[in-house]
Amino acid sequence: MNIILLGPPGAGKGTQSARLVDHYGMRQLSTGDMLRAAVKAQTPVGIKAKEVMDRGELVSDEIVSDLIDAELAALDADTGVIFDGYPRTEAQAHSLDDLLAKHGRSLDHVIELDVDEDALVERITGRYTCAQCGAGYHDTFQQPATEGVCDKCGSTEFKRRPDDNEETVRTRMAEYRAKTAPILPVYESRGLVRRVDGMAAIEDVTNSLDAILG
Ligand code: ADP
Ligand code: AMP
């Protein structure tokens, strides 16, 4: 099973991917996570990407498609993939077709998380993750069971993304509208698109995904 989770920043792609990884043993391929790792490691790709990411713009199609190619090459053929945050442009959607063919895979579903844009700024500015294991939280919507302690690994250190501020979020939303939303009709014409209400509670969104995948 290979699926794309599509939706604007803050739609819940990362949150739901983590749950699908736990339930189905799928692999989450998040180009955002890969790029943040490259920035942290100060690789040539990371150095190139950092300023673009800080502005909330998209890094080059070639960089992200190369990252995905390398991940797919390293993955065992039986492991299903959740593409999270990729593809984000028409060129990336074409590259993904080529990469899937190259690695003997095909797309089962493109799941659009349908969200109200007004809610996204609050979701993104309240987002934080465990610095140790990367588990995702939110100041209001997804708090750890014990305040200040990660549910998954017990760490007490958390971090926030430098691009999760209101100004950058507006740019990221504009990029989504201009460059990413237009790839939906391409997948629609292939009959692959399933819409899920991303404004529902986290658990209910997971249930809707289970109904599609299960
Ligand atoms: P994306 O990966 O699409 O950018 P995230 O999964 O990181 O979005 O979600 C953004 C923030 O919103 C996170 O802090 C997460 O806890 C919270 N969140 C995710 N889904 C929901 C939901 N259905 N309702 C309320 N908050 C949510
Ligand atoms: P995300 O973690 O998906 O919110 O992505 C964070 C940032 O990484 C984006 O604002 C872009 O600058 C960059 N990025 C992530 N994925 C892509 C992609 N597929 N294409 C271009 N830029 C990307």
XYZ file of N, CA and C and ligand atoms in Angstrom:
692
model
N 0.849 -1.205 0.000
C 0.000 0.000 0.000
C 0.883 1.254 0.000
N 0.681 2.117 -0.980
C 1.419 3.386 -1.054
C 0.411 4.511 -1.156
N 0.496 5.447 -0.206
C -0.484 6.531 -0.206
C 0.198 7.892 -0.086
N -0.488 8.895 -0.614
C -0.050 10.280 -0.411
C -1.035 10.925 0.553
N -0.516 11.606 1.589
C -1.375 12.443 2.432
C -1.169 13.876 1.970
N -2.249 14.464 1.519
C -2.148 15.812 0.954
C -2.972 16.786 1.791
N -2.434 17.959 1.997
C -3.173 18.970 2.757
C -2.220 20.091 3.125
N -2.757 21.262 3.417
C -1.904 22.420 3.730
C -1.134 22.219 5.033
N -0.173 23.090 5.320
C 0.578 22.980 6.569
C -0.381 23.002 7.755
N -0.198 22.036 8.666
C -1.051 21.986 9.852
C -2.309 21.157 9.646
N -2.473 20.548 8.474
C -3.693 19.770 8.202
C -3.760 18.505 9.058
N -2.591 18.050 9.522
C -2.576 16.833 10.342
C -1.867 15.669 9.658
N -1.087 15.951 8.628
C -0.420 14.885 7.877
C 0.568 14.119 8.767
N 1.396 14.857 9.495
C 2.397 14.213 10.358
C 1.739 13.443 11.495
N 0.718 14.054 12.092
C 0.003 13.412 13.207
C -0.600 12.089 12.754
N -1.268 12.103 11.620
C -1.921 10.881 11.133
C -0.904 9.876 10.611
N 0.182 10.360 10.005
C 1.217 9.433 9.520
C 1.761 8.608 10.675
N 2.034 9.279 11.801
C 2.596 8.563 12.958
C 1.645 7.456 13.404
N 0.349 7.734 13.340
C -0.631 6.721 13.752
C -0.685 5.568 12.751
N -0.568 5.889 11.456
C -0.587 4.824 10.439
C 0.672 3.957 10.549
N 1.789 4.596 10.876
C 3.028 3.834 11.074
C 2.815 2.839 12.214
N 2.215 3.303 13.314
C 1.966 2.411 14.466
C 0.979 1.294 14.120
N -0.112 1.643 13.398
C -1.162 0.638 13.146
C -0.798 -0.357 12.053
N -0.161 0.146 10.994
C 0.019 -0.712 9.807
C 1.469 -1.049 9.497
N 2.401 -0.524 10.287
C 3.819 -0.787 10.005
C 4.271 -0.160 8.700
N 3.557 0.897 8.284
C 3.985 1.581 7.052
C 5.172 2.487 7.369
N 5.836 2.966 6.343
C 6.936 3.903 6.528
C 6.485 5.295 6.114
N 6.728 6.278 6.980
C 6.404 7.677 6.655
C 7.607 8.293 5.952
N 7.408 8.812 4.751
C 8.475 9.553 4.089
C 8.069 11.017 4.038
N 8.615 11.794 4.963
C 8.305 13.221 5.053
C 9.496 14.017 4.543
N 9.314 14.698 3.416
C 10.439 15.481 2.884
C 10.789 16.625 3.842
N 9.793 17.138 4.583
C 10.084 18.181 5.570
C 11.037 17.654 6.642
N 10.747 16.450 7.165
C 11.629 15.854 8.184
C 13.020 15.603 7.610
N 13.064 15.108 6.366
C 14.382 14.824 5.759
C 15.191 16.109 5.608
N 14.500 17.170 5.181
C 15.203 18.445 4.996
C 15.655 19.016 6.337
N 14.812 18.905 7.367
C 15.229 19.400 8.691
C 16.441 18.616 9.202
N 16.487 17.312 8.924
C 17.653 16.514 9.328
C 18.893 16.996 8.564
N 18.712 17.325 7.292
C 19.848 17.803 6.484
C 20.330 19.173 6.981
N 19.384 20.015 7.394
C 19.759 21.338 7.930
C 20.558 21.143 9.222
N 20.079 20.253 10.075
C 20.739 20.016 11.364
C 22.158 19.473 11.158
N 22.287 18.575 10.178
C 23.594 17.960 9.916
C 24.494 18.854 9.066
N 23.943 19.998 8.642
C 24.676 20.952 7.802
C 25.280 20.298 6.562
N 24.512 19.423 5.931
C 24.937 18.832 4.658
C 24.793 19.908 3.574
N 25.386 19.699 2.397
C 25.232 20.689 1.322
C 23.758 20.969 1.010
N 22.930 19.922 1.004
C 21.492 20.107 0.760
C 20.878 20.958 1.870
N 21.250 20.650 3.107
C 20.702 21.384 4.252
C 21.086 22.852 4.221
N 22.318 23.112 3.880
C 22.800 24.507 3.834
C 22.029 25.284 2.765
N 21.787 24.621 1.632
C 21.050 25.246 0.535
C 19.577 25.473 0.910
N 19.009 24.505 1.636
C 17.566 24.541 1.907
C 17.182 25.482 3.054
N 18.102 25.719 3.974
C 17.725 26.382 5.234
C 16.993 27.714 5.040
N 17.581 28.594 4.248
C 16.969 29.930 4.110
C 15.613 29.855 3.417
N 15.524 28.972 2.437
C 14.253 28.811 1.713
C 13.170 28.333 2.685
N 13.521 27.380 3.522
C 12.561 26.852 4.498
C 12.185 27.925 5.525
N 13.164 28.684 5.958
C 12.875 29.751 6.942
C 11.912 30.787 6.381
N 11.950 30.969 5.060
C 11.010 31.920 4.441
C 9.646 31.289 4.181
N 9.564 29.960 4.268
C 8.290 29.277 4.022
C 8.059 28.976 2.552
N 9.129 29.106 1.764
C 8.992 28.799 0.329
C 9.383 27.338 0.078
N 9.196 26.898 -1.159
C 9.511 25.500 -1.480
C 10.951 25.362 -1.961
N 11.630 24.336 -1.510
C 12.968 24.053 -2.021
C 12.831 23.420 -3.412
N 13.960 23.239 -4.087
C 13.847 22.821 -5.491
C 13.300 21.402 -5.622
N 12.582 21.204 -6.726
C 11.979 19.898 -7.006
C 13.035 18.798 -7.031
N 14.194 19.129 -7.603
C 15.234 18.117 -7.762
C 15.728 17.621 -6.401
N 15.928 18.551 -5.482
C 16.431 18.168 -4.148
C 15.479 17.166 -3.493
N 14.192 17.500 -3.462
C 13.276 16.607 -2.725
C 13.065 15.280 -3.455
N 13.024 15.314 -4.779
C 12.833 14.054 -5.505
C 14.046 13.139 -5.313
N 15.246 13.719 -5.245
C 16.441 12.901 -4.975
C 16.373 12.270 -3.582
N 15.859 13.037 -2.618
C 15.731 12.492 -1.253
C 14.778 11.303 -1.243
N 13.653 11.454 -1.937
C 12.659 10.374 -1.988
C 13.227 9.151 -2.717
N 13.940 9.390 -3.794
C 14.551 8.303 -4.565
C 15.463 7.476 -3.653
N 16.303 8.154 -2.887
C 17.248 7.450 -2.009
C 16.497 6.644 -0.948
N 15.431 7.199 -0.395
C 14.669 6.481 0.637
C 13.986 5.242 0.051
N 13.395 5.395 -1.139
C 12.707 4.252 -1.741
C 13.699 3.148 -2.097
N 14.892 3.559 -2.523
C 15.907 2.568 -2.894
C 16.303 1.725 -1.677
N 16.272 2.343 -0.502
C 16.731 1.653 0.710
C 15.625 0.833 1.378
N 14.416 0.948 0.848
C 13.256 0.353 1.524
C 12.917 -1.021 0.965
N 12.539 -1.915 1.869
C 12.146 -3.245 1.428
C 10.799 -3.153 0.680
N 10.695 -3.947 -0.393
C 9.581 -3.798 -1.339
C 8.206 -4.013 -0.711
N 8.161 -4.776 0.395
C 6.870 -5.081 1.022
C 6.376 -3.984 1.963
N 7.236 -3.043 2.286
C 6.836 -1.999 3.240
C 6.055 -0.903 2.530
N 4.831 -0.660 3.002
C 4.000 0.395 2.421
C 4.538 1.769 2.798
N 4.252 2.742 1.955
C 4.799 4.082 2.177
C 3.678 5.123 2.278
N 3.866 6.044 3.238
C 3.006 7.227 3.325
C 3.858 8.416 2.888
N 3.510 9.017 1.781
C 4.215 10.227 1.349
C 3.565 11.422 2.058
N 4.364 12.099 2.882
C 3.866 13.200 3.718
C 4.607 14.479 3.320
N 3.887 15.385 2.680
C 4.538 16.638 2.270
C 5.244 16.522 0.929
N 5.008 15.468 0.217
C 5.566 15.221 -1.116
C 4.561 14.375 -1.879
N 4.234 14.663 -3.120
C 4.719 15.788 -3.930
C 4.005 17.097 -3.580
N 4.659 18.204 -3.894
C 4.112 19.521 -3.595
C 4.008 20.401 -4.828
N 4.445 19.903 -5.984
C 4.317 20.643 -7.244
C 3.980 19.632 -8.345
N 3.546 20.164 -9.493
C 3.253 19.249 -10.611
C 4.510 18.496 -11.038
N 5.641 19.191 -11.041
C 6.897 18.529 -11.440
C 7.221 17.392 -10.475
N 6.995 17.613 -9.183
C 7.256 16.545 -8.211
C 6.283 15.377 -8.408
N 5.044 15.682 -8.772
C 4.072 14.608 -9.007
C 4.526 13.741 -10.185
N 5.067 14.377 -11.222
C 5.598 13.606 -12.360
C 6.802 12.779 -11.927
N 7.698 13.401 -11.147
C 8.869 12.652 -10.667
C 8.441 11.464 -9.830
N 7.408 11.662 -9.000
C 6.964 10.549 -8.155
C 6.467 9.393 -9.026
N 5.745 9.697 -10.099
C 5.319 8.609 -11.004
C 6.528 7.818 -11.489
N 7.562 8.544 -11.905
C 8.775 7.880 -12.410
C 9.445 7.056 -11.313
N 9.512 7.653 -10.117
C 10.203 6.967 -9.016
C 9.439 5.710 -8.587
N 8.106 5.802 -8.563
C 7.315 4.629 -8.181
C 7.536 3.505 -9.187
N 7.538 3.872 -10.479
C 7.768 2.854 -11.516
C 9.171 2.248 -11.355
N 10.142 3.128 -11.129
C 11.528 2.666 -10.972
C 11.669 1.669 -9.820
N 10.920 1.917 -8.727
C 11.059 1.061 -7.543
C 9.941 0.009 -7.444
N 9.219 -0.191 -8.556
C 8.217 -1.257 -8.609
C 7.026 -1.047 -7.695
N 6.611 0.208 -7.537
C 5.472 0.510 -6.659
C 4.382 1.214 -7.452
N 3.166 1.245 -6.885
C 2.123 2.065 -7.503
C 1.302 2.728 -6.393
N 0.595 3.778 -6.756
C -0.169 4.535 -5.769
C -1.536 3.902 -5.554
N -1.916 3.748 -4.284
C -3.244 3.207 -3.984
C -4.255 4.315 -3.736
N -3.854 5.327 -2.944
C -4.770 6.419 -2.625
C -4.014 7.733 -2.482
N -4.696 8.799 -2.860
C -4.229 10.147 -2.527
C -5.291 10.703 -1.586
N -4.926 10.858 -0.317
C -5.935 11.249 0.672
C -5.773 12.732 1.007
N -6.812 13.478 0.678
C -6.772 14.909 0.951
C -7.392 15.185 2.315
N -6.605 15.801 3.197
C -7.142 16.229 4.492
C -7.730 17.612 4.286
N -9.037 17.648 4.354
C -9.768 18.866 4.041
C -9.889 19.714 5.316
N -9.281 20.896 5.312
C -9.287 21.729 6.532
C -9.645 23.174 6.229
N -10.129 23.821 7.263
C -10.510 25.212 7.190
C -9.249 26.056 7.431
N -8.879 26.867 6.459
C -7.605 27.613 6.557
C -7.489 28.446 7.824
N -8.630 28.965 8.299
C -8.579 29.817 9.496
C -8.034 29.073 10.715
N -8.211 27.757 10.733
C -7.777 26.984 11.909
C -6.284 26.683 11.869
N -5.666 26.850 10.703
C -4.308 26.335 10.544
C -3.262 27.143 11.301
N -3.461 28.457 11.375
C -2.470 29.271 12.086
C -2.426 28.826 13.555
N -3.599 28.604 14.154
C -3.625 28.178 15.555
C -2.978 26.789 15.713
N -3.259 25.912 14.764
C -2.649 24.579 14.844
C -1.133 24.680 14.769
N -0.652 25.515 13.848
C 0.797 25.541 13.615
C 1.554 26.301 14.698
N 0.969 27.396 15.175
C 1.703 28.155 16.192
C 1.669 27.432 17.549
N 0.761 26.460 17.719
C 0.713 25.699 18.976
C 1.427 24.364 18.885
N 2.048 24.094 17.737
C 2.659 22.774 17.531
C 4.038 22.678 18.201
N 4.339 21.541 18.816
C 5.700 21.271 19.283
C 5.944 19.768 19.273
N 7.200 19.374 19.350
C 7.524 17.942 19.300
C 8.502 17.584 20.418
N 8.556 16.311 20.728
C 9.541 15.820 21.688
C 10.920 15.920 21.046
N 11.878 16.502 21.767
C 13.223 16.677 21.208
C 13.944 15.340 21.102
N 13.470 14.340 21.877
C 14.139 13.044 21.910
C 13.617 12.108 20.823
N 12.278 11.912 20.768
C 11.727 10.893 19.858
C 10.900 11.496 18.723
N 10.642 12.793 18.764
C 9.926 13.432 17.661
C 8.408 13.352 17.754
N 7.869 12.763 18.828
C 6.398 12.681 18.954
C 5.798 14.083 18.906
N 4.649 14.192 18.221
C 4.048 15.508 18.005
C 3.003 15.864 19.051
N 2.978 17.137 19.431
C 2.000 17.628 20.422
C 1.460 18.981 19.995
N 0.439 19.431 20.754
C -0.107 20.769 20.525
C -0.484 21.380 21.870
N -0.244 22.698 22.008
C -0.513 23.390 23.275
C -1.939 23.146 23.767
N -2.894 23.095 22.835
C -4.301 22.944 23.214
C -4.885 21.596 22.796
N -4.552 21.147 21.584
C -5.285 20.013 21.005
C -4.681 18.640 21.274
N -3.421 18.594 21.669
C -2.783 17.275 21.850
C -1.708 17.398 22.921
N -2.158 17.471 24.176
C -1.196 17.649 25.267
C -0.739 16.288 25.785
N 0.499 16.212 26.284
C 0.921 14.940 26.874
C 0.080 14.626 28.119
N -0.045 13.332 28.454
C -0.867 12.931 29.610
C -0.359 13.594 30.891
N 0.968 13.639 31.055
C 1.567 14.347 32.191
C 2.272 15.574 31.631
N 1.892 16.730 32.134
C 2.438 17.973 31.592
C 3.973 17.956 31.576
N 4.538 18.285 30.435
C 5.988 18.400 30.343
C 6.731 17.085 30.197
N 5.992 15.962 30.046
C 6.653 14.659 29.899
C 6.123 13.969 28.639
N 7.023 13.557 27.756
C 6.589 12.913 26.505
C 5.911 11.570 26.798
N 4.717 11.365 26.233
C 3.971 10.106 26.425
C 4.751 8.909 25.904
N 5.500 9.136 24.828
C 6.121 7.996 24.147
C 7.429 7.567 24.775
N 8.293 8.564 25.150
C 9.638 8.174 25.603
C 10.006 8.726 26.976
N 9.122 9.558 27.559
C 9.391 10.058 28.909
C 10.328 11.258 28.968
N 10.785 11.718 27.800
C 11.692 12.870 27.804
C 10.962 14.130 28.290
N 11.718 15.072 28.837
C 11.102 16.326 29.289
C 11.552 17.494 28.418
N 12.225 17.148 27.308
C 12.680 18.215 26.403
C 11.825 18.245 25.143
N 11.407 19.441 24.788
C 10.553 19.618 23.617
C 11.125 20.716 22.740
N 10.694 20.743 21.465
C 11.169 21.830 20.603
C 10.069 22.306 19.664
N 10.265 23.520 19.156
C 9.334 24.100 18.194
C 10.102 24.412 16.921
N 9.416 24.325 15.777
C 10.078 24.599 14.498
C 10.236 26.095 14.281
N 11.414 26.512 13.757
C 11.611 27.950 13.521
C 10.629 28.525 12.496
N 10.109 27.660 11.593
C 9.184 28.182 10.569
C 7.723 28.124 11.032
N 7.479 27.709 12.276
C 6.094 27.664 12.764
C 5.679 28.987 13.407
N 5.853 30.068 12.677
C 5.393 31.372 13.168
C 4.356 31.897 12.178
N 3.540 32.844 12.645
C 2.387 33.254 11.836
C 2.768 33.770 10.451
N 3.836 34.553 10.380
C 4.202 35.144 9.087
C 4.593 34.057 8.067
N 5.458 33.132 8.522
C 5.908 32.072 7.609
C 4.752 31.148 7.231
N 3.860 30.919 8.188
C 2.712 30.052 7.896
C 1.888 30.622 6.742
N 1.727 31.945 6.722
C 0.946 32.564 5.630
C 1.616 32.291 4.283
N 2.948 32.406 4.242
C 3.662 32.117 2.985
C 3.484 30.645 2.612
N 3.597 29.767 3.615
C 3.475 28.327 3.340
C 2.079 27.999 2.811
N 1.066 28.658 3.369
C -0.301 28.422 2.870
C -0.445 28.913 1.435
N 0.152 30.060 1.148
C 0.070 30.613 -0.213
C 0.778 29.679 -1.198
N 1.921 29.126 -0.785
C 2.635 28.163 -1.628
C 1.751 26.933 -1.879
N 1.065 26.493 -0.834
C 0.191 25.321 -0.981
C -0.901 25.606 -2.012
N -1.544 26.764 -1.839
C -2.649 27.119 -2.742
C -2.174 27.228 -4.194
N -1.024 27.890 -4.381
C -0.553 28.173 -5.744
C 0.061 26.951 -6.422
N 0.827 26.154 -5.651
C 1.626 25.109 -6.306
C 1.192 23.681 -6.003
N 0.636 23.453 -4.816
C 0.313 22.065 -4.439
C -1.141 21.706 -4.751
N -2.085 22.579 -4.404
C -3.495 22.256 -4.677
C -3.726 21.894 -6.156
N -3.034 22.546 -7.109
C -3.274 22.191 -8.520
C -2.900 20.764 -8.918
N -2.184 20.032 -8.050
C -1.880 18.650 -8.466
C -3.059 17.703 -8.174
N -4.021 18.157 -7.372
C -5.161 17.277 -7.047
C -5.949 16.818 -8.268
N -6.284 17.739 -9.200
C -7.054 17.295 -10.372
C -6.367 16.193 -11.177
N -5.043 16.203 -11.171
C -4.300 15.158 -11.895
C -4.623 13.792 -11.287
N -4.591 13.717 -9.959
C -4.888 12.455 -9.287
C -6.387 12.147 -9.339
N -7.200 13.207 -9.342
C -8.650 12.997 -9.444
C -8.989 12.306 -10.761
N -8.322 12.750 -11.836
C -8.623 12.165 -13.148
C -8.231 10.688 -13.196
N -7.375 10.272 -12.276
C -7.008 8.846 -12.210
C -7.862 8.085 -11.199
N -8.808 8.794 -10.576
C -9.708 8.136 -9.616
C -9.047 7.769 -8.299
N -7.968 8.472 -7.931
C -7.224 8.083 -6.721
C -7.574 8.877 -5.473
N -8.295 10.007 -5.639
C -8.445 10.933 -4.509
C -9.585 10.543 -3.569
N -9.269 10.506 -2.267
C -10.272 10.304 -1.220
C -10.189 11.512 -0.300
N -11.353 12.082 0.049
C -11.358 13.265 0.922
C -11.738 12.898 2.347
N -11.000 13.452 3.294
C -11.276 13.186 4.704
C -11.416 14.534 5.408
N -12.381 14.612 6.337
C -12.584 15.861 7.070
C -11.471 16.035 8.108
N -10.510 16.896 7.787
C -9.371 17.128 8.669
C -9.688 18.035 9.836
N -10.909 18.568 9.884
C -11.311 19.426 11.007
C -11.881 18.605 12.164
N -12.108 17.317 11.923
C -12.628 16.452 12.988
C -11.534 16.226 14.042
N -11.918 15.651 15.165
C -10.933 15.344 16.220
C -9.902 14.350 15.681
N -8.694 14.393 16.233
C -7.585 13.563 15.739
C -8.006 12.086 15.617
N -8.658 11.570 16.648
C -9.092 10.159 16.659
C -10.075 9.872 15.513
N -10.974 10.826 15.267
C -11.980 10.618 14.213
C -11.341 10.647 12.826
N -10.327 11.488 12.665
C -9.619 11.506 11.381
C -8.953 10.146 11.165
N -8.335 9.621 12.225
C -7.686 8.299 12.126
C -8.719 7.234 11.737
N -9.907 7.309 12.339
C -10.948 6.322 12.001
C -11.343 6.413 10.533
N -11.426 7.655 10.018
C -11.763 7.807 8.595
C -10.665 7.201 7.717
N -9.410 7.388 8.128
C -8.306 6.817 7.341
C -8.353 5.286 7.404
N -8.653 4.762 8.586
C -8.751 3.306 8.734
C -9.827 2.745 7.804
N -10.931 3.491 7.669
C -12.024 3.019 6.808
C -11.562 2.946 5.353
N -10.659 3.835 4.967
C -10.152 3.821 3.589
C -9.109 2.710 3.408
N -8.235 2.575 4.401
C -7.091 1.658 4.246
C -7.396 0.217 4.654
N -8.361 0.077 5.578
C -8.548 -1.232 6.219
C -9.235 -2.243 5.413
P 1.085 18.760 9.142
O 2.015 17.574 9.257
O -0.015 18.539 8.135
O 1.802 20.059 8.909
P 0.604 18.225 11.973
O 0.191 16.792 11.945
O 1.963 18.526 12.483
O 0.341 18.922 10.538
O -0.491 19.009 12.854
C -0.298 20.381 13.205
C -0.675 20.582 14.668
O -2.087 20.436 14.808
C -0.024 19.594 15.620
O 0.388 20.289 16.786
C -1.121 18.585 15.929
O -1.030 18.128 17.271
C -2.402 19.378 15.728
N -3.454 18.594 15.078
C -3.314 17.654 14.097
N -4.508 17.144 13.734
C -5.434 17.785 14.491
C -6.881 17.709 14.596
N -7.587 16.859 13.821
N -7.481 18.534 15.477
C -6.770 19.393 16.237
N -5.427 19.515 16.197
C -4.757 18.719 15.338
P 6.811 20.496 6.140
O 7.574 19.789 7.236
O 6.155 19.530 5.199
O 5.869 21.532 6.686
O 7.904 21.272 5.263
C 8.705 22.282 5.826
C 9.411 23.045 4.719
O 10.310 22.174 4.016
C 8.499 23.630 3.625
O 7.966 24.895 3.984
C 9.479 23.717 2.442
O 10.363 24.826 2.566
C 10.315 22.448 2.619
N 9.714 21.286 1.919
C 9.249 20.146 2.496
N 8.807 19.289 1.574
C 8.971 19.892 0.369
C 8.693 19.522 -0.966
N 8.113 18.346 -1.273
N 9.013 20.413 -1.955
C 9.586 21.585 -1.678
N 9.871 22.009 -0.435
C 9.575 21.167 0.596
